[in-house]
Amino acid sequence: MTAEATSLLRHRPFLAFWLARVCTASAFQMITVAIGWHIYELTHNVLDLGLVGLVEFTPRVLFMLHTGHVADRYDRRRIASLCQIGQGLIAVALVVGASTDNVTREMIFVMAFLLGTARAFEMPTTQALLPNIVPTALFPRAVAASASAMQAATIAAPAFGGFLYAFGAFWVYTPTAVLYFIACTLVLTLPSRQAPAAQGKATLESLLAGIRFIRSRPDIFGAISLDLFAVLLGGATALLPVFAKDILLTGPWGLGLLRSAPAVGALLMSFWLARFPIERNVGRIMFAAVGVFGVTTIAFGLSTSFWFSLAVLVVLGAADMISMVIRGAFVQLETPDEMRGRVSAVNGLFIGASNQLGEFESGLTAHWLGTVPAVVLGGVGTLVVTGAWMKLFPTLAKRDKLH
């Protein structure tokens, strides 16, 4: 291990940040598995799976401009901790509902909206917080290590959540609440090294500053919009309950393993990238990784073997991690600290659109065309977007270094 990587592991603020990420990622993955299986069990409607993603995404659009301004104006530690408390209380509400057998389709939609609201404020805040607690020289490794926290949790948490759900939804929602409260405590221990906050009330000009900044830099705009459209089309996460139950013929435990499989590949890749960060040909490598994401999506859609599907999802997760680390480090390093909250909010909207809105797209397409055609066509769409973006953003495709 290099001296830089060792010093990162010994950096106490980063360690607290990393552990908080593990807790929040674990909690979110567990609650997502439970909500997905719960609503499909209640309605047996694939469109409802997509609607959950749409409802969770809606707050990112409604509050996008304000979330970035809040992250740049107020103490980022306190904002993140308040969001984690909010998510913990949502889990507590689901605990009460599950214990009294009063969880309904409508209640799940309300909880999904509130969860999306908390995450809409949490994401840009935590993204903007990371550069404040690690030296610039260690930042690319910190991005990979931070991503590894999420992926490490994503490996165990969905499988564990699926296993616990076999005993009842109550047994999933309870540890989820505990994890959110632990994350809140860890975040509050971080040092405050934020740049001086923007003064005055929020104005339309200040709220739109993040959008203008991104539009003024074609490489940044190309990178985050590539993720938006590639994952929007190629994401199949919302349909995993259908694959687990009706195509691969497993139960909640199988759904948990399917949710975990991309994280296995992503975690292994994040370890590699933390040890050997990508320093040259970053544009070509990013586009190649997105292309692999599209190919593996097609392979997953056509698979009828549970174990082959798991293997394909591992490769998919590794490819996604490469593009995510390059994009995350590149955007943060190219953005001034006083703008990071607003830029991260716009980036978070793109990420949310690619994930939650992508879930709605997957559910809607599956409702119209069938589950397998929806996933296969989505993978083909990802490949088309990759080729188009290489033509539209040639300087990004040819970019050699992150910063």
PDB file of C-alpha atoms in Angstrom, residues 245-386:
ATOM      1  CA  LYS A 245     -39.851 -13.624  -8.243  1.00  0.00           C
ATOM      2  CA  ASP A 246     -41.057 -14.419 -11.770  1.00  0.00           C
ATOM      3  CA  ILE A 247     -38.017 -14.998 -14.025  1.00  0.00           C
ATOM      4  CA  LEU A 248     -35.213 -16.368 -11.834  1.00  0.00           C
ATOM      5  CA  LEU A 249     -37.721 -17.989  -9.441  1.00  0.00           C
ATOM      6  CA  THR A 250     -36.183 -16.983  -6.100  1.00  0.00           C
ATOM      7  CA  GLY A 251     -37.582 -15.260  -3.012  1.00  0.00           C
ATOM      8  CA  PRO A 252     -36.637 -12.187  -0.976  1.00  0.00           C
ATOM      9  CA  TRP A 253     -33.193 -13.679  -0.316  1.00  0.00           C
ATOM     10  CA  GLY A 254     -32.601 -13.885  -4.073  1.00  0.00           C
ATOM     11  CA  LEU A 255     -33.659 -10.265  -4.478  1.00  0.00           C
ATOM     12  CA  GLY A 256     -31.189  -9.285  -1.781  1.00  0.00           C
ATOM     13  CA  LEU A 257     -28.351 -11.102  -3.572  1.00  0.00           C
ATOM     14  CA  LEU A 258     -29.276  -9.517  -6.893  1.00  0.00           C
ATOM     15  CA  ARG A 259     -29.219  -6.079  -5.255  1.00  0.00           C
ATOM     16  CA  SER A 260     -25.848  -6.897  -3.701  1.00  0.00           C
ATOM     17  CA  ALA A 261     -24.136  -8.255  -6.814  1.00  0.00           C
ATOM     18  CA  PRO A 262     -23.355  -4.896  -8.518  1.00  0.00           C
ATOM     19  CA  ALA A 263     -21.897  -3.694  -5.227  1.00  0.00           C
ATOM     20  CA  VAL A 264     -19.493  -6.654  -5.118  1.00  0.00           C
ATOM     21  CA  GLY A 265     -17.999  -5.622  -8.442  1.00  0.00           C
ATOM     22  CA  ALA A 266     -18.063  -1.947  -7.453  1.00  0.00           C
ATOM     23  CA  LEU A 267     -16.342  -2.613  -4.128  1.00  0.00           C
ATOM     24  CA  LEU A 268     -13.567  -4.668  -5.692  1.00  0.00           C
ATOM     25  CA  MET A 269     -13.041  -1.971  -8.306  1.00  0.00           C
ATOM     26  CA  SER A 270     -13.063   0.808  -5.693  1.00  0.00           C
ATOM     27  CA  PHE A 271     -10.324  -0.993  -3.754  1.00  0.00           C
ATOM     28  CA  TRP A 272      -8.293  -1.198  -6.952  1.00  0.00           C
ATOM     29  CA  LEU A 273      -8.862   2.472  -7.759  1.00  0.00           C
ATOM     30  CA  ALA A 274      -7.972   3.559  -4.217  1.00  0.00           C
ATOM     31  CA  ARG A 275      -4.673   1.683  -4.620  1.00  0.00           C
ATOM     32  CA  PHE A 276      -4.084   2.549  -8.298  1.00  0.00           C
ATOM     33  CA  PRO A 277      -5.997   5.745  -9.169  1.00  0.00           C
ATOM     34  CA  ILE A 278      -6.639   6.455 -12.834  1.00  0.00           C
ATOM     35  CA  GLU A 279      -4.308   9.289 -13.834  1.00  0.00           C
ATOM     36  CA  ARG A 280      -4.167   9.157 -17.643  1.00  0.00           C
ATOM     37  CA  ASN A 281      -6.680   8.670 -20.492  1.00  0.00           C
ATOM     38  CA  VAL A 282      -9.557   9.336 -18.100  1.00  0.00           C
ATOM     39  CA  GLY A 283     -11.994  10.276 -20.878  1.00  0.00           C
ATOM     40  CA  ARG A 284     -11.538   7.122 -22.933  1.00  0.00           C
ATOM     41  CA  ILE A 285     -11.650   4.921 -19.840  1.00  0.00           C
ATOM     42  CA  MET A 286     -14.881   6.552 -18.628  1.00  0.00           C
ATOM     43  CA  PHE A 287     -16.636   6.055 -21.973  1.00  0.00           C
ATOM     44  CA  ALA A 288     -15.408   2.452 -22.204  1.00  0.00           C
ATOM     45  CA  ALA A 289     -16.785   1.748 -18.722  1.00  0.00           C
ATOM     46  CA  VAL A 290     -20.212   3.131 -19.670  1.00  0.00           C
ATOM     47  CA  GLY A 291     -20.166   0.942 -22.792  1.00  0.00           C
ATOM     48  CA  VAL A 292     -19.483  -2.146 -20.654  1.00  0.00           C
ATOM     49  CA  PHE A 293     -22.402  -1.084 -18.425  1.00  0.00           C
ATOM     50  CA  GLY A 294     -24.690  -1.187 -21.465  1.00  0.00           C
ATOM     51  CA  VAL A 295     -23.461  -4.589 -22.669  1.00  0.00           C
ATOM     52  CA  THR A 296     -23.867  -6.200 -19.243  1.00  0.00           C
ATOM     53  CA  THR A 297     -27.373  -4.747 -18.934  1.00  0.00           C
ATOM     54  CA  ILE A 298     -28.337  -6.536 -22.141  1.00  0.00           C
ATOM     55  CA  ALA A 299     -26.769  -9.778 -20.884  1.00  0.00           C
ATOM     56  CA  PHE A 300     -28.678  -9.542 -17.605  1.00  0.00           C
ATOM     57  CA  GLY A 301     -31.969  -8.945 -19.388  1.00  0.00           C
ATOM     58  CA  LEU A 302     -31.517 -12.076 -21.523  1.00  0.00           C
ATOM     59  CA  SER A 303     -30.343 -14.332 -18.695  1.00  0.00           C
ATOM     60  CA  THR A 304     -32.555 -17.023 -17.200  1.00  0.00           C
ATOM     61  CA  SER A 305     -29.851 -18.349 -14.864  1.00  0.00           C
ATOM     62  CA  PHE A 306     -29.720 -16.905 -11.368  1.00  0.00           C
ATOM     63  CA  TRP A 307     -25.975 -17.437 -10.966  1.00  0.00           C
ATOM     64  CA  PHE A 308     -25.126 -16.051 -14.421  1.00  0.00           C
ATOM     65  CA  SER A 309     -27.271 -13.021 -13.632  1.00  0.00           C
ATOM     66  CA  LEU A 310     -25.302 -12.489 -10.428  1.00  0.00           C
ATOM     67  CA  ALA A 311     -21.989 -12.705 -12.316  1.00  0.00           C
ATOM     68  CA  VAL A 312     -23.151 -10.228 -14.958  1.00  0.00           C
ATOM     69  CA  LEU A 313     -24.277  -7.776 -12.300  1.00  0.00           C
ATOM     70  CA  VAL A 314     -20.844  -7.979 -10.643  1.00  0.00           C
ATOM     71  CA  VAL A 315     -19.207  -6.855 -13.906  1.00  0.00           C
ATOM     72  CA  LEU A 316     -21.869  -4.156 -14.334  1.00  0.00           C
ATOM     73  CA  GLY A 317     -21.084  -2.776 -10.876  1.00  0.00           C
ATOM     74  CA  ALA A 318     -17.340  -2.686 -11.544  1.00  0.00           C
ATOM     75  CA  ALA A 319     -17.854  -0.748 -14.778  1.00  0.00           C
ATOM     76  CA  ASP A 320     -20.212   1.698 -13.100  1.00  0.00           C
ATOM     77  CA  MET A 321     -17.688   2.322 -10.317  1.00  0.00           C
ATOM     78  CA  ILE A 322     -14.978   3.321 -12.814  1.00  0.00           C
ATOM     79  CA  SER A 323     -17.182   5.938 -14.463  1.00  0.00           C
ATOM     80  CA  MET A 324     -18.530   7.146 -11.106  1.00  0.00           C
ATOM     81  CA  VAL A 325     -15.082   7.705  -9.559  1.00  0.00           C
ATOM     82  CA  ILE A 326     -13.742   9.504 -12.629  1.00  0.00           C
ATOM     83  CA  ARG A 327     -16.824  11.700 -12.872  1.00  0.00           C
ATOM     84  CA  GLY A 328     -17.001  12.419  -9.138  1.00  0.00           C
ATOM     85  CA  ALA A 329     -13.344  13.376  -8.746  1.00  0.00           C
ATOM     86  CA  PHE A 330     -13.327  15.394 -11.955  1.00  0.00           C
ATOM     87  CA  VAL A 331     -16.418  17.466 -11.120  1.00  0.00           C
ATOM     88  CA  GLN A 332     -15.343  18.214  -7.539  1.00  0.00           C
ATOM     89  CA  LEU A 333     -11.771  19.142  -8.463  1.00  0.00           C
ATOM     90  CA  GLU A 334     -12.941  21.494 -11.213  1.00  0.00           C
ATOM     91  CA  THR A 335     -15.414  23.297  -8.920  1.00  0.00           C
ATOM     92  CA  PRO A 336     -14.492  26.091  -6.424  1.00  0.00           C
ATOM     93  CA  ASP A 337     -15.453  25.272  -2.823  1.00  0.00           C
ATOM     94  CA  GLU A 338     -17.963  28.125  -2.562  1.00  0.00           C
ATOM     95  CA  MET A 339     -19.822  26.605  -5.547  1.00  0.00           C
ATOM     96  CA  ARG A 340     -19.595  22.910  -4.636  1.00  0.00           C
ATOM     97  CA  GLY A 341     -22.961  22.711  -2.901  1.00  0.00           C
ATOM     98  CA  ARG A 342     -24.893  24.184  -5.830  1.00  0.00           C
ATOM     99  CA  VAL A 343     -22.935  22.208  -8.429  1.00  0.00           C
ATOM    100  CA  SER A 344     -23.384  19.030  -6.373  1.00  0.00           C
ATOM    101  CA  ALA A 345     -27.123  19.736  -6.204  1.00  0.00           C
ATOM    102  CA  VAL A 346     -27.345  19.850  -9.989  1.00  0.00           C
ATOM    103  CA  ASN A 347     -25.157  16.760 -10.208  1.00  0.00           C
ATOM    104  CA  GLY A 348     -27.404  15.112  -7.634  1.00  0.00           C
ATOM    105  CA  LEU A 349     -30.434  15.898  -9.777  1.00  0.00           C
ATOM    106  CA  PHE A 350     -28.768  14.180 -12.724  1.00  0.00           C
ATOM    107  CA  ILE A 351     -27.821  11.186 -10.573  1.00  0.00           C
ATOM    108  CA  GLY A 352     -31.324  11.030  -9.115  1.00  0.00           C
ATOM    109  CA  ALA A 353     -32.856  11.247 -12.556  1.00  0.00           C
ATOM    110  CA  SER A 354     -30.651   8.407 -13.771  1.00  0.00           C
ATOM    111  CA  ASN A 355     -31.549   6.250 -10.748  1.00  0.00           C
ATOM    112  CA  GLN A 356     -35.041   7.065  -9.422  1.00  0.00           C
ATOM    113  CA  LEU A 357     -36.462   8.432 -12.695  1.00  0.00           C
ATOM    114  CA  GLY A 358     -34.755   5.508 -14.427  1.00  0.00           C
ATOM    115  CA  GLU A 359     -36.701   3.186 -12.143  1.00  0.00           C
ATOM    116  CA  PHE A 360     -39.938   4.807 -13.292  1.00  0.00           C
ATOM    117  CA  GLU A 361     -38.841   4.492 -16.931  1.00  0.00           C
ATOM    118  CA  SER A 362     -38.027   0.811 -16.376  1.00  0.00           C
ATOM    119  CA  GLY A 363     -41.372   0.141 -14.691  1.00  0.00           C
ATOM    120  CA  LEU A 364     -43.309   1.992 -17.380  1.00  0.00           C
ATOM    121  CA  THR A 365     -41.456   0.283 -20.243  1.00  0.00           C
ATOM    122  CA  ALA A 366     -41.887  -3.122 -18.604  1.00  0.00           C
ATOM    123  CA  HIS A 367     -45.610  -2.387 -18.207  1.00  0.00           C
ATOM    124  CA  TRP A 368     -45.872  -1.648 -21.935  1.00  0.00           C
ATOM    125  CA  LEU A 369     -43.407  -4.115 -23.492  1.00  0.00           C
ATOM    126  CA  GLY A 370     -42.633  -6.719 -20.863  1.00  0.00           C
ATOM    127  CA  THR A 371     -39.801  -6.991 -18.349  1.00  0.00           C
ATOM    128  CA  VAL A 372     -37.112  -8.616 -20.512  1.00  0.00           C
ATOM    129  CA  PRO A 373     -37.586  -6.381 -23.609  1.00  0.00           C
ATOM    130  CA  ALA A 374     -37.510  -3.302 -21.359  1.00  0.00           C
ATOM    131  CA  VAL A 375     -34.113  -4.204 -19.902  1.00  0.00           C
ATOM    132  CA  VAL A 376     -32.581  -5.258 -23.231  1.00  0.00           C
ATOM    133  CA  LEU A 377     -33.754  -2.112 -25.023  1.00  0.00           C
ATOM    134  CA  GLY A 378     -32.408  -0.055 -22.120  1.00  0.00           C
ATOM    135  CA  GLY A 379     -28.959  -1.595 -22.545  1.00  0.00           C
ATOM    136  CA  VAL A 380     -29.028  -0.877 -26.271  1.00  0.00           C
ATOM    137  CA  GLY A 381     -30.020   2.705 -25.495  1.00  0.00           C
ATOM    138  CA  THR A 382     -27.000   3.053 -23.188  1.00  0.00           C
ATOM    139  CA  LEU A 383     -24.668   2.001 -26.011  1.00  0.00           C
ATOM    140  CA  VAL A 384     -26.290   4.504 -28.375  1.00  0.00           C
ATOM    141  CA  VAL A 385     -25.895   7.311 -25.829  1.00  0.00           C
ATOM    142  CA  THR A 386     -22.239   6.415 -25.264  1.00  0.00           C
TER     143      THR A 386
END
